[in-house]
Coordinates of C-alpha atoms and ligand atoms in Angstrom, one line a residue:
Chain X
M1 CA 216.5 75.1 -12.6
D2 CA 218.3 78.2 -11.8
A3 CA 219.1 78.4 -8.1
M4 CA 219.0 82.2 -8.3
E5 CA 215.4 82.2 -9.5
M6 CA 212.6 83.3 -7.2
L7 CA 209.6 83.6 -9.6
K8 CA 208.9 82.9 -13.2
T9 CA 205.7 83.1 -15.3
E10 CA 205.3 81.4 -18.6
K11 CA 202.8 82.6 -21.1
L12 CA 200.6 83.7 -18.2
S13 CA 197.2 84.8 -19.4
K14 CA 193.8 85.7 -17.9
A15 CA 190.7 86.4 -19.8
F16 CA 187.5 87.9 -18.2
G17 CA 184.9 87.0 -20.8
G18 CA 186.1 88.5 -24.0
L19 CA 188.6 90.8 -22.3
K20 CA 192.2 89.6 -22.2
A21 CA 193.4 91.3 -19.0
V22 CA 196.7 89.5 -19.0
A23 CA 198.2 88.0 -22.2
D24 CA 201.2 85.8 -22.6
V25 CA 203.1 87.4 -19.8
D26 CA 206.6 86.1 -19.2
I27 CA 208.4 87.7 -16.2
H28 CA 211.0 86.4 -13.9
L29 CA 212.6 87.6 -10.7
D30 CA 215.9 86.5 -9.4
K31 CA 216.5 86.2 -5.6
G32 CA 217.0 89.6 -4.0
E33 CA 215.8 91.7 -6.9
L34 CA 213.6 94.7 -6.6
V35 CA 211.6 94.8 -9.8
G36 CA 208.9 97.3 -10.9
L37 CA 205.7 96.5 -12.8
I38 CA 204.2 99.6 -14.4
G39 CA 201.6 100.4 -16.9
P40 CA 198.6 102.7 -17.5
N41 CA 195.2 102.2 -15.7
G42 CA 193.6 98.9 -16.5
A43 CA 196.9 97.4 -18.0
G44 CA 196.5 94.2 -15.9
K45 CA 199.0 94.8 -13.2
T46 CA 196.7 94.0 -10.2
T47 CA 195.4 91.0 -12.2
I48 CA 198.9 89.6 -12.4
F49 CA 199.2 89.9 -8.6
N50 CA 195.9 88.1 -8.3
L51 CA 197.2 85.3 -10.5
L52 CA 200.5 85.1 -8.6
T53 CA 198.6 84.7 -5.3
S54 CA 196.0 82.2 -6.7
V55 CA 193.1 84.5 -6.2
Y56 CA 192.4 83.9 -9.9
E57 CA 193.2 80.8 -11.8
P58 CA 195.2 81.5 -15.0
S59 CA 193.3 80.9 -18.3
E60 CA 196.6 79.7 -19.7
G61 CA 200.2 79.6 -18.7
K62 CA 202.0 78.7 -15.5
I63 CA 203.6 80.3 -12.5
V64 CA 206.8 78.8 -11.0
F65 CA 207.6 80.1 -7.5
Q66 CA 210.9 78.9 -5.9
D67 CA 211.2 76.2 -8.5
K68 CA 207.7 74.8 -8.0
S69 CA 204.5 75.4 -9.9
I70 CA 201.7 76.9 -7.8
A71 CA 198.9 75.6 -10.0
G72 CA 195.9 74.4 -7.9
L73 CA 197.1 76.0 -4.7
K74 CA 194.7 78.1 -2.6
P75 CA 195.7 81.6 -1.8
Y76 CA 196.7 80.8 1.8
Q77 CA 198.9 78.0 0.6
V78 CA 200.8 80.3 -1.7
T79 CA 201.3 82.6 1.2
Q80 CA 202.5 79.8 3.3
R81 CA 205.0 78.9 0.6
G82 CA 206.5 82.4 1.1
M83 CA 204.7 85.0 -1.0
A84 CA 202.9 87.8 0.6
R85 CA 201.1 90.9 -0.8
T86 CA 199.5 94.2 -0.1
F87 CA 196.4 95.4 -1.7
Q88 CA 195.9 98.4 -3.9
N89 CA 192.6 99.2 -2.2
I90 CA 193.6 98.7 1.4
R91 CA 192.3 95.5 2.9
L92 CA 193.2 95.7 6.5
F93 CA 191.2 93.9 9.3
A94 CA 189.6 97.3 9.8
D95 CA 187.9 96.8 13.1
L96 CA 190.8 95.1 14.8
T97 CA 193.8 96.6 16.5
V98 CA 197.0 97.4 14.7
S99 CA 198.7 94.7 16.7
D100 CA 196.1 92.1 15.9
N101 CA 196.4 92.8 12.2
V102 CA 200.0 91.9 12.3
K103 CA 199.5 88.9 14.6
I104 CA 197.0 87.3 12.2
A105 CA 199.6 87.2 9.5
Y106 CA 202.0 85.5 12.0
H107 CA 199.3 82.9 12.7
Q108 CA 200.6 80.4 10.1
H109 CA 203.8 80.3 12.2
A110 CA 201.9 79.7 15.4
S111 CA 203.7 77.4 17.8
Y112 CA 200.6 76.1 19.7
G113 CA 197.6 74.2 18.7
V114 CA 193.9 74.4 19.3
F115 CA 194.0 72.3 22.5
S116 CA 196.7 74.5 24.0
A117 CA 194.5 77.4 23.3
L118 CA 191.4 75.9 24.7
L119 CA 193.1 74.8 27.9
R120 CA 195.6 77.6 28.1
L121 CA 198.5 75.1 28.4
P122 CA 202.0 76.6 28.8
G123 CA 202.4 76.5 25.0
Y124 CA 199.7 79.1 24.7
Y125 CA 201.5 81.6 27.0
K126 CA 204.9 81.0 25.3
G127 CA 203.3 81.3 21.8
E128 CA 201.4 84.5 22.6
R129 CA 204.5 86.1 24.1
E130 CA 206.3 85.3 20.8
F131 CA 203.4 86.9 18.9
E132 CA 203.5 89.9 21.0
Q133 CA 207.2 90.4 20.6
N134 CA 207.3 89.7 16.9
A135 CA 204.4 92.1 16.3
L136 CA 206.0 94.8 18.3
E137 CA 209.4 94.5 16.5
L138 CA 207.7 94.8 13.1
L139 CA 205.5 97.7 14.2
K140 CA 208.6 99.5 15.4
I141 CA 210.2 99.3 12.0
F142 CA 207.1 100.9 10.5
K143 CA 206.9 103.4 13.3
L144 CA 203.5 102.1 14.3
D145 CA 204.4 100.6 17.7
H146 CA 203.0 103.5 19.7
K147 CA 199.6 102.9 17.9
R148 CA 199.5 99.1 18.4
N149 CA 196.3 99.2 20.4
E150 CA 194.5 101.5 18.0
I151 CA 191.8 100.3 15.7
A152 CA 193.2 99.9 12.2
K153 CA 190.5 101.9 10.4
N154 CA 191.2 104.9 12.6
L155 CA 194.8 105.3 11.4
P156 CA 195.6 108.0 8.8
Y157 CA 195.8 106.8 5.3
G158 CA 199.6 106.7 5.0
E159 CA 199.8 104.6 8.2
Q160 CA 197.2 102.2 7.0
R161 CA 199.4 101.6 3.9
R162 CA 202.4 101.1 6.1
L163 CA 200.5 98.7 8.3
E164 CA 199.6 96.7 5.2
I165 CA 203.3 96.2 4.5
A166 CA 204.0 95.4 8.1
R167 CA 201.3 92.8 8.1
A168 CA 202.5 91.2 4.8
L169 CA 206.0 91.0 6.4
A170 CA 204.6 89.2 9.4
A171 CA 203.8 86.3 7.1
K172 CA 207.6 86.0 6.7
P173 CA 207.6 86.0 2.9
K174 CA 210.5 85.4 0.6
L175 CA 208.7 87.3 -2.2
L176 CA 206.8 90.5 -1.4
L177 CA 204.3 91.9 -3.8
L178 CA 203.4 95.5 -3.3
D179 CA 200.4 97.0 -5.2
E180 CA 200.8 100.7 -5.4
P181 CA 202.0 101.1 -1.8
A182 CA 202.5 104.8 -2.1
A183 CA 199.1 105.6 -3.6
G184 CA 197.5 108.5 -1.8
M185 CA 200.7 109.5 0.0
N186 CA 202.2 112.9 -0.1
P187 CA 205.7 113.3 -1.7
Q188 CA 207.5 113.3 1.6
E189 CA 205.7 110.1 2.8
T190 CA 206.4 108.5 -0.5
K191 CA 210.1 109.2 -0.4
E192 CA 210.3 107.8 3.1
L193 CA 208.3 104.8 2.1
M194 CA 210.6 104.1 -0.8
E195 CA 213.6 104.3 1.5
L196 CA 211.9 102.0 3.9
I197 CA 211.2 99.4 1.1
G198 CA 214.8 99.5 0.1
W199 CA 215.8 98.9 3.7
I200 CA 213.4 96.0 4.5
R201 CA 214.5 94.3 1.4
K202 CA 218.0 94.1 2.7
E203 CA 217.0 93.5 6.3
F204 CA 214.6 90.7 5.6
D205 CA 216.4 89.3 2.6
L206 CA 213.4 89.9 0.3
T207 CA 212.7 89.8 -3.3
I208 CA 210.2 92.5 -4.2
L209 CA 207.8 93.0 -7.1
L210 CA 206.4 96.5 -7.0
I211 CA 203.5 97.9 -8.8
E212 CA 203.5 101.6 -9.1
H213 CA 201.7 104.2 -11.1
D214 CA 204.2 107.0 -10.6
M215 CA 207.0 106.3 -13.1
S216 CA 209.6 108.5 -11.6
L217 CA 209.2 106.7 -8.3
V218 CA 209.8 103.3 -9.8
M219 CA 212.7 104.5 -11.8
G220 CA 214.4 105.6 -8.6
V221 CA 214.3 102.3 -6.7
C222 CA 213.9 99.4 -9.1
E223 CA 216.7 97.6 -10.8
R224 CA 214.6 96.3 -13.6
I225 CA 211.1 97.2 -14.8
Y226 CA 208.4 95.5 -16.8
V227 CA 205.9 97.7 -18.6
L228 CA 202.5 96.4 -19.2
D229 CA 199.9 97.7 -21.6
Y230 CA 196.6 96.1 -22.4
G231 CA 197.8 92.9 -20.7
L232 CA 200.9 92.6 -22.8
V233 CA 204.5 93.2 -21.7
I234 CA 205.6 95.9 -24.1
A235 CA 209.0 96.6 -22.6
A236 CA 211.4 95.2 -20.0
G237 CA 214.8 96.5 -18.9
N238 CA 216.6 98.8 -16.6
P239 CA 215.2 102.3 -15.9
A240 CA 217.4 104.0 -18.5
E241 CA 216.2 101.6 -21.2
I242 CA 212.6 102.0 -20.2
K243 CA 212.8 105.7 -20.2
S244 CA 214.0 105.8 -23.8
N245 CA 211.7 103.1 -25.1
P246 CA 209.4 104.5 -27.7
K247 CA 206.7 102.0 -27.0
V248 CA 206.6 103.0 -23.4
I249 CA 206.4 106.7 -24.3
E250 CA 203.5 105.9 -26.6
A251 CA 201.7 103.9 -23.9
Y252 CA 202.1 106.7 -21.5
L253 CA 201.2 109.2 -24.2
G254 CA 199.9 112.3 -22.5
E255 CA 201.6 111.3 -19.3
E256 CA 205.0 112.6 -18.8
V257 CA 207.9 110.2 -18.7
H258 CA 210.8 111.4 -16.6
Chain D
M1 CA 197.5 88.3 27.2
Q2 CA 197.0 87.7 30.9
K3 CA 198.6 85.4 33.4
L4 CA 196.6 82.5 34.7
F5 CA 197.0 83.3 38.4
S6 CA 196.4 86.9 38.2
F7 CA 194.5 89.1 40.7
K8 CA 191.8 89.5 38.2
N9 CA 191.3 85.8 37.6
G10 CA 191.3 85.4 41.4
I11 CA 188.4 87.8 41.7
I12 CA 186.4 86.1 38.9
L13 CA 187.0 82.7 40.5
V14 CA 185.8 83.9 43.9
A15 CA 182.7 85.6 42.5
V16 CA 181.8 82.5 40.4
L17 CA 182.2 80.1 43.3
A18 CA 180.2 82.4 45.7
F19 CA 177.4 82.6 43.2
Y20 CA 177.4 78.8 42.8
A21 CA 177.5 78.2 46.6
V22 CA 174.6 80.5 47.3
I23 CA 172.3 78.9 44.7
Q24 CA 173.4 75.4 45.7
F25 CA 172.6 76.2 49.3
T26 CA 169.2 77.6 48.6
I27 CA 168.4 74.6 46.3
S28 CA 169.6 72.0 48.8
Q29 CA 167.6 73.6 51.6
D30 CA 164.5 73.7 49.5
I31 CA 164.3 77.5 49.9
M32 CA 164.4 78.0 46.1
P33 CA 161.0 77.8 44.4
P34 CA 161.1 75.0 41.8
F35 CA 160.1 77.4 39.1
V36 CA 163.1 79.6 39.8
T37 CA 165.4 76.5 39.9
L38 CA 164.1 75.4 36.6
N39 CA 164.8 78.8 35.0
L40 CA 168.3 78.9 36.5
M41 CA 169.0 75.6 34.8
L42 CA 167.5 77.0 31.5
I43 CA 169.6 80.1 31.8
C44 CA 172.7 77.8 32.0
V45 CA 171.6 75.9 28.9
Y46 CA 170.9 79.1 26.9
V47 CA 174.1 80.8 28.0
I48 CA 176.0 77.8 26.4
M49 CA 173.8 78.0 23.4
A50 CA 174.2 81.7 22.9
V51 CA 178.0 81.8 23.5
S52 CA 178.6 78.8 21.2
L53 CA 176.4 80.3 18.4
N54 CA 178.3 83.6 18.8
L55 CA 181.5 81.7 18.0
I56 CA 180.0 80.8 14.6
N57 CA 178.0 84.0 13.9
G58 CA 179.7 86.7 15.8
F59 CA 183.3 85.8 15.8
T60 CA 183.7 83.9 12.6
G61 CA 181.1 85.9 10.7
Q62 CA 179.1 83.0 9.4
F63 CA 175.3 83.0 9.5
S64 CA 173.8 79.9 11.2
I65 CA 170.2 79.8 12.1
G66 CA 170.0 76.1 12.8
H67 CA 171.7 76.0 16.2
A68 CA 168.9 74.2 17.9
G69 CA 169.5 71.4 15.5
F70 CA 172.9 70.7 17.3
M71 CA 171.1 71.0 20.7
S72 CA 168.7 68.4 19.5
V73 CA 171.4 66.0 18.4
G74 CA 173.1 66.4 21.8
A75 CA 169.9 65.9 23.7
F76 CA 168.8 62.7 21.8
M77 CA 172.3 61.2 21.7
S78 CA 172.8 61.7 25.4
A79 CA 169.4 60.2 25.9
I80 CA 170.6 57.0 24.2
I81 CA 173.2 56.7 26.9
T82 CA 171.3 57.9 30.0
A83 CA 167.9 56.4 29.1
K84 CA 168.0 53.7 26.3
L85 CA 171.3 52.0 27.1
A86 CA 171.4 52.8 30.8
P87 CA 170.4 49.4 32.0
K88 CA 173.2 47.8 30.0
I89 CA 175.8 50.3 31.1
I90 CA 175.1 50.6 34.8
P91 CA 176.4 47.1 35.7
Y92 CA 179.8 48.2 34.4
I93 CA 180.0 51.3 36.6
P94 CA 181.6 50.2 39.9
L95 CA 180.0 52.9 41.9
H96 CA 177.3 53.0 44.5
D97 CA 175.6 55.8 42.6
P98 CA 176.2 55.4 38.8
K99 CA 174.2 58.5 37.8
P100 CA 177.1 61.0 37.6
V101 CA 179.1 58.6 35.4
L102 CA 176.1 58.0 33.2
L103 CA 175.5 61.7 32.8
L104 CA 179.1 62.4 32.1
L105 CA 179.1 59.7 29.4
G106 CA 175.8 61.1 28.0
L107 CA 177.3 64.6 27.9
I108 CA 180.4 63.6 26.2
F109 CA 178.6 61.4 23.7
G110 CA 176.0 64.1 22.9
A111 CA 178.6 66.8 22.5
L112 CA 180.8 64.7 20.3
V113 CA 178.1 63.6 17.9
A114 CA 176.8 67.2 17.7
G115 CA 180.4 68.3 17.1
I116 CA 180.7 65.8 14.3
A117 CA 177.4 67.0 12.9
G118 CA 178.8 70.5 13.0
F119 CA 181.9 69.4 11.1
L120 CA 179.8 67.6 8.5
I121 CA 177.4 70.5 8.0
G122 CA 180.3 72.9 8.0
L123 CA 182.1 71.3 5.1
P124 CA 179.5 71.5 2.3
T125 CA 178.0 74.8 3.5
L126 CA 181.4 76.6 3.3
R127 CA 180.9 77.4 -0.3
L128 CA 177.8 79.2 0.7
R129 CA 177.7 82.7 2.0
G130 CA 175.2 84.9 3.8
D131 CA 171.6 84.2 3.0
Y132 CA 172.4 80.8 1.4
L133 CA 174.4 79.6 4.4
A134 CA 171.5 80.7 6.6
I135 CA 169.0 78.7 4.6
A136 CA 171.3 75.6 4.6
T137 CA 171.7 75.7 8.4
L138 CA 167.9 76.2 8.7
G139 CA 167.5 73.2 6.5
F140 CA 169.9 71.2 8.7
G141 CA 167.8 72.0 11.8
E142 CA 164.7 70.9 10.0
I143 CA 166.3 67.7 8.8
V144 CA 167.4 66.8 12.3
R145 CA 163.9 67.4 13.5
I146 CA 162.3 65.2 10.8
V147 CA 164.9 62.4 11.2
F148 CA 164.2 62.2 14.9
L149 CA 160.5 62.5 14.3
N150 CA 160.6 59.5 12.2
S151 CA 162.9 57.4 14.3
D152 CA 161.0 54.8 16.3
Y153 CA 164.1 54.1 18.4
L154 CA 164.0 57.7 19.6
G155 CA 160.3 57.6 20.2
S156 CA 159.1 59.5 17.1
A157 CA 156.8 62.5 17.9
A158 CA 156.2 61.4 21.4
G159 CA 159.9 61.7 22.1
L160 CA 161.9 60.0 24.9
T161 CA 161.5 60.1 28.6
L162 CA 164.6 60.4 30.8
P163 CA 165.5 60.4 34.4
R164 CA 166.3 63.8 36.0
I165 CA 170.0 63.2 36.7
A166 CA 171.4 66.6 35.8
T167 CA 171.7 68.8 38.9
W168 CA 172.7 72.4 39.6
P169 CA 176.4 71.7 40.0
W170 CA 176.4 70.0 36.6
F171 CA 174.5 72.8 34.9
F172 CA 176.7 75.4 36.6
F173 CA 180.1 74.0 36.0
V174 CA 179.5 72.7 32.5
T175 CA 178.3 76.2 31.7
V176 CA 181.3 77.9 33.3
I177 CA 183.7 75.5 31.6
S178 CA 182.1 75.9 28.2
V179 CA 182.2 79.7 28.4
A180 CA 185.8 79.6 29.6
L181 CA 186.9 77.3 26.8
I182 CA 185.2 79.3 24.1
H183 CA 186.6 82.5 25.7
N184 CA 190.1 80.9 25.6
F185 CA 189.7 79.8 22.0
V186 CA 188.5 83.3 20.9
R187 CA 191.4 85.0 22.6
S188 CA 194.1 82.8 21.0
T189 CA 195.7 82.9 17.6
H190 CA 193.1 80.4 16.4
G191 CA 190.3 82.8 17.5
R192 CA 192.1 85.6 15.8
A193 CA 192.1 83.5 12.6
C194 CA 188.3 83.1 12.9
I195 CA 187.9 86.8 13.5
S196 CA 190.0 87.5 10.4
V197 CA 187.6 85.4 8.4
R198 CA 184.8 87.7 9.6
E199 CA 186.7 90.9 9.0
N200 CA 188.0 90.2 5.5
E201 CA 188.1 86.8 4.0
I202 CA 190.3 87.8 1.1
A203 CA 192.9 89.4 3.3
A204 CA 192.7 86.5 5.7
E205 CA 193.6 84.1 2.9
A206 CA 196.3 86.4 1.6
M207 CA 197.8 86.4 5.1
G208 CA 198.0 82.6 5.1
V209 CA 194.9 81.8 7.1
N210 CA 193.2 78.6 5.9
T211 CA 189.7 80.2 6.0
T212 CA 188.0 76.9 5.2
R213 CA 189.6 75.2 8.2
Y214 CA 188.6 77.9 10.6
K215 CA 185.0 78.0 9.4
V216 CA 184.7 74.3 9.8
L217 CA 186.4 74.5 13.2
A218 CA 184.0 77.2 14.4
F219 CA 181.1 75.1 13.3
S220 CA 182.5 72.0 15.0
I221 CA 183.3 73.7 18.3
G222 CA 180.0 75.7 18.3
A223 CA 178.0 72.5 17.6
F224 CA 180.0 70.5 20.3
F225 CA 179.0 72.9 23.0
A226 CA 175.4 73.2 21.7
G227 CA 175.4 69.4 22.0
A228 CA 176.5 69.6 25.6
A229 CA 173.8 72.1 26.3
G230 CA 171.2 69.8 24.7
A231 CA 172.5 66.9 26.9
L232 CA 172.1 68.9 30.1
Y233 CA 168.6 70.0 29.0
A234 CA 167.5 66.5 28.2
N235 CA 168.6 65.1 31.5
Y236 CA 166.6 67.6 33.5
M237 CA 163.4 68.0 31.6
Y238 CA 162.1 64.4 32.0
I239 CA 161.0 64.4 28.3
I240 CA 162.4 65.5 25.0
Q241 CA 160.6 65.7 21.7
P242 CA 162.0 66.6 18.3
S243 CA 159.5 69.5 18.0
T244 CA 161.2 71.2 21.1
F245 CA 164.3 72.0 19.0
G246 CA 162.6 73.5 16.0
F247 CA 163.3 76.7 14.1
L248 CA 161.7 78.9 16.8
K249 CA 164.3 77.7 19.3
S250 CA 167.1 78.5 16.9
F251 CA 165.6 81.9 16.4
D252 CA 165.4 82.5 20.2
I253 CA 169.1 81.8 20.5
L254 CA 169.9 84.0 17.6
V255 CA 168.0 86.8 19.3
M256 CA 170.1 86.4 22.4
V257 CA 173.3 86.7 20.4
V258 CA 172.1 89.7 18.4
L259 CA 170.8 91.5 21.5
G260 CA 173.9 90.9 23.5
G261 CA 176.2 91.8 20.7
M262 CA 177.8 89.8 17.9
G263 CA 181.4 89.1 18.9
S264 CA 180.9 89.7 22.6
I265 CA 180.9 86.6 24.9
T266 CA 179.7 88.7 27.8
G267 CA 177.0 90.1 25.6
S268 CA 175.8 86.6 24.8
V269 CA 175.7 85.7 28.5
V270 CA 173.7 88.8 29.2
G271 CA 171.4 88.2 26.2
A272 CA 170.7 84.6 27.4
V273 CA 170.0 85.7 30.9
V274 CA 167.7 88.5 29.9
M275 CA 165.7 86.6 27.3
T276 CA 165.3 83.5 29.4
S277 CA 164.2 85.7 32.4
I278 CA 161.7 87.5 30.2
S279 CA 160.3 84.1 29.0
A280 CA 160.0 83.0 32.6
L281 CA 158.3 86.2 33.7
L282 CA 155.8 86.0 30.9
A283 CA 155.2 82.2 31.4
D284 CA 151.6 82.9 31.9
Y285 CA 151.2 85.2 28.9
P286 CA 153.2 83.4 26.2
Q287 CA 151.6 85.5 23.5
W288 CA 153.4 88.6 24.9
R289 CA 156.8 87.0 24.6
L290 CA 157.1 87.5 20.9
V291 CA 155.8 91.0 21.2
I292 CA 158.4 91.9 23.8
T293 CA 161.1 90.2 21.7
A294 CA 160.1 92.2 18.7
I295 CA 160.1 95.4 20.6
L296 CA 163.5 94.7 22.1
L297 CA 164.9 93.9 18.7
V298 CA 163.5 97.1 17.2
A299 CA 164.7 99.2 20.1
M300 CA 168.1 97.7 19.8
M301 CA 168.3 98.4 16.1
L302 CA 167.4 102.0 16.8
F303 CA 169.6 102.7 19.8
R304 CA 172.3 100.1 19.8
P305 CA 172.6 98.6 16.3
K306 CA 175.6 96.5 17.4
G307 CA 173.8 94.9 20.4
L308 CA 174.0 95.6 24.0
L309 CA 177.8 95.3 24.3
G310 CA 178.8 95.5 20.6
N311 CA 182.0 93.5 20.4
K312 CA 183.2 94.6 23.8
E313 CA 183.6 92.5 26.9
F314 CA 182.9 93.3 30.4
S315 CA 186.3 93.4 32.0
L316 CA 187.9 93.8 35.3
N317 CA 190.9 95.4 33.7
F318 CA 190.8 98.4 35.9
L319 CA 191.9 96.1 38.7
G320 CA 195.6 95.7 38.7
R321 CA 196.3 96.8 35.2
K322 CA 199.2 99.1 35.0
D323 CA 200.1 99.3 31.3
G324 CA 196.8 100.9 30.4
R325 CA 196.0 98.5 27.6
N326 CA 192.5 97.3 27.2
G327 CA 190.4 95.3 24.8
D328 CA 192.1 92.0 25.1
A329 CA 190.4 90.6 28.2
Ligands
LIG1 N1 187.3 90.3 -11.7 C1 187.3 90.9 -12.8 N2 186.3 90.7 -13.7 C2 186.2 91.4 -14.9 N3 187.2 92.2 -15.3 C3 188.2 92.5 -14.5 C4 188.3 91.8 -13.2 N4 189.5 92.3 -12.7 C5 190.0 93.1 -13.5 N5 189.3 93.2 -14.7 C6 189.6 94.0 -15.8 O1 190.9 93.7 -16.2 C7 191.6 94.8 -16.7 C8 192.9 94.9 -15.9 O2 192.6 95.3 -14.6 P1 193.7 95.5 -13.4 O3 193.0 95.8 -12.2 O4 194.6 94.3 -13.4 O5 194.5 96.8 -13.9 P2 195.6 97.6 -13.3 O6 196.7 97.6 -14.2 O7 195.9 97.1 -11.9 O8 195.0 99.0 -13.2 P3 195.1 100.2 -12.2 O9 196.3 101.0 -12.4 O10 193.9 101.0 -12.4 O11 195.1 99.6 -10.8 C9 190.7 96.0 -16.5 O12 190.1 96.3 -17.8 C10 189.7 95.5 -15.5 O13 188.4 96.1 -15.7
LIG2 MG1 195.7 97.8 -10.0

């Protein structure tokens, strides 16, 4: 196995009844890469994320993450192995505080057990201080620290998206999956977010797979791009290659390709 | 997060001990009417029942309507120790008065077996959600009732008679400890994991929370304390019968939790106190109890759909809090 490899799929497929949402998809990510996954509506991008995180079981094919197959794992086990994600349709713990949202993702790294919690042994206080500090540090990066005691659902949309990323990072992933993190943001917010994504990738030593609808955006930040259409990978390569690929232009027919 | 020896905890401790001492004094001096004493004990039992059910229904977002089943298990299992096996156990207790040890053993045994029952029912029912889970827990409560009803060892329909060995200090301190432990659990990372299951199960899994583990854990802990409540109850009421712990009892406890507010420990305490007091006041007119309960529920749905306290807690944060945070006490 290649020591550089973070993720690889082999003939990954998922059928919903007669519909082949994902068909024979082979993708791979090396450590440290920032790779884009684009494609028109319904191309199967989110389904690939759901397969990678074991929300769905593949109909065929396999997924190798850090040199190990993830077949049969539950979603939380995949996360504990070092893969975390955000959701296209935001799935925060809406009624909890910003800070609690982040702390829940830290939970898997908790340093105290149920008995320490029940009896408030010293481990509890030490552990909770750690939680508090870690959550605060992360929230600072996403400029959410001053809102840490607000209820998540009361945040403006853009901040909810940022909180989703902060929460995913709290799980301490090696591979971060971002599903349209800029959806619904204005151009200024989007630009700042993309810079932030570039920065956290270096700072946290991450490999990132980024789904995005807006092609120009992906072109700007990703080193490599996969283009998906009707569940099939129709093109792969660096942004320049993708831009000039006739199949991509056809798939996006009617949409502008910059 | 709060420090253990804070000003706030000091005040709570003093208030709790003062309340205990006043009641203990009035009971020991025979000033307290027996009827009131009985209901104080019942309030303790139902506070434990409501708070422990809230852990399952309010905090973890599951829907159990068979909580009296766990109470029943605790009651009968403790009775095995304090009534059936007592003559065999007492010679081994090297104390002048073996009753406290006997009761302690009964409490632990009742709570443990109930906790195991909670674990076992938690496992298979985890695949079920919402209505289906409710029906399964209801079924569990009925199964417990019918098993005990058909057990000659446990006295069948006539039930078991027990000595009255549980006293006010037992009721009071077991209740305080139970509520404190559940509170501590809920306000820890493990409690947050339970709450994340309630909030959004898919996101919880995606964030690395083993949702299955926490559902089973909530059921086990909730059942454990319900078992303790059952054990206290059994060792005060002289007699226990399987029919005492039927669906209606489960329903009463659910009403306390819903009225007080799902996800609020203080709410469950208030709910238990209010509902038990209403039952006591209407002891001579039992037919009115259901009517009042129904009216309260309807009124609550109209005016306070999330229950008396919602998911908030009564807190003394205004005492000695300088950083202006709230909501974590
Ligand atoms: N659980 C499901 N059951 C049935 N069909 C599904 C399911 N999930 C996705 N699909 C279908 O699979 C196809 C791919 O969906 P997917 O959500 O992966 O697309 P996408 O590329 O993420 O699109 P978008 O850009 O709109 O988010 C769609 O036709 C969708 O309707
Ligand atoms: Mg999608």
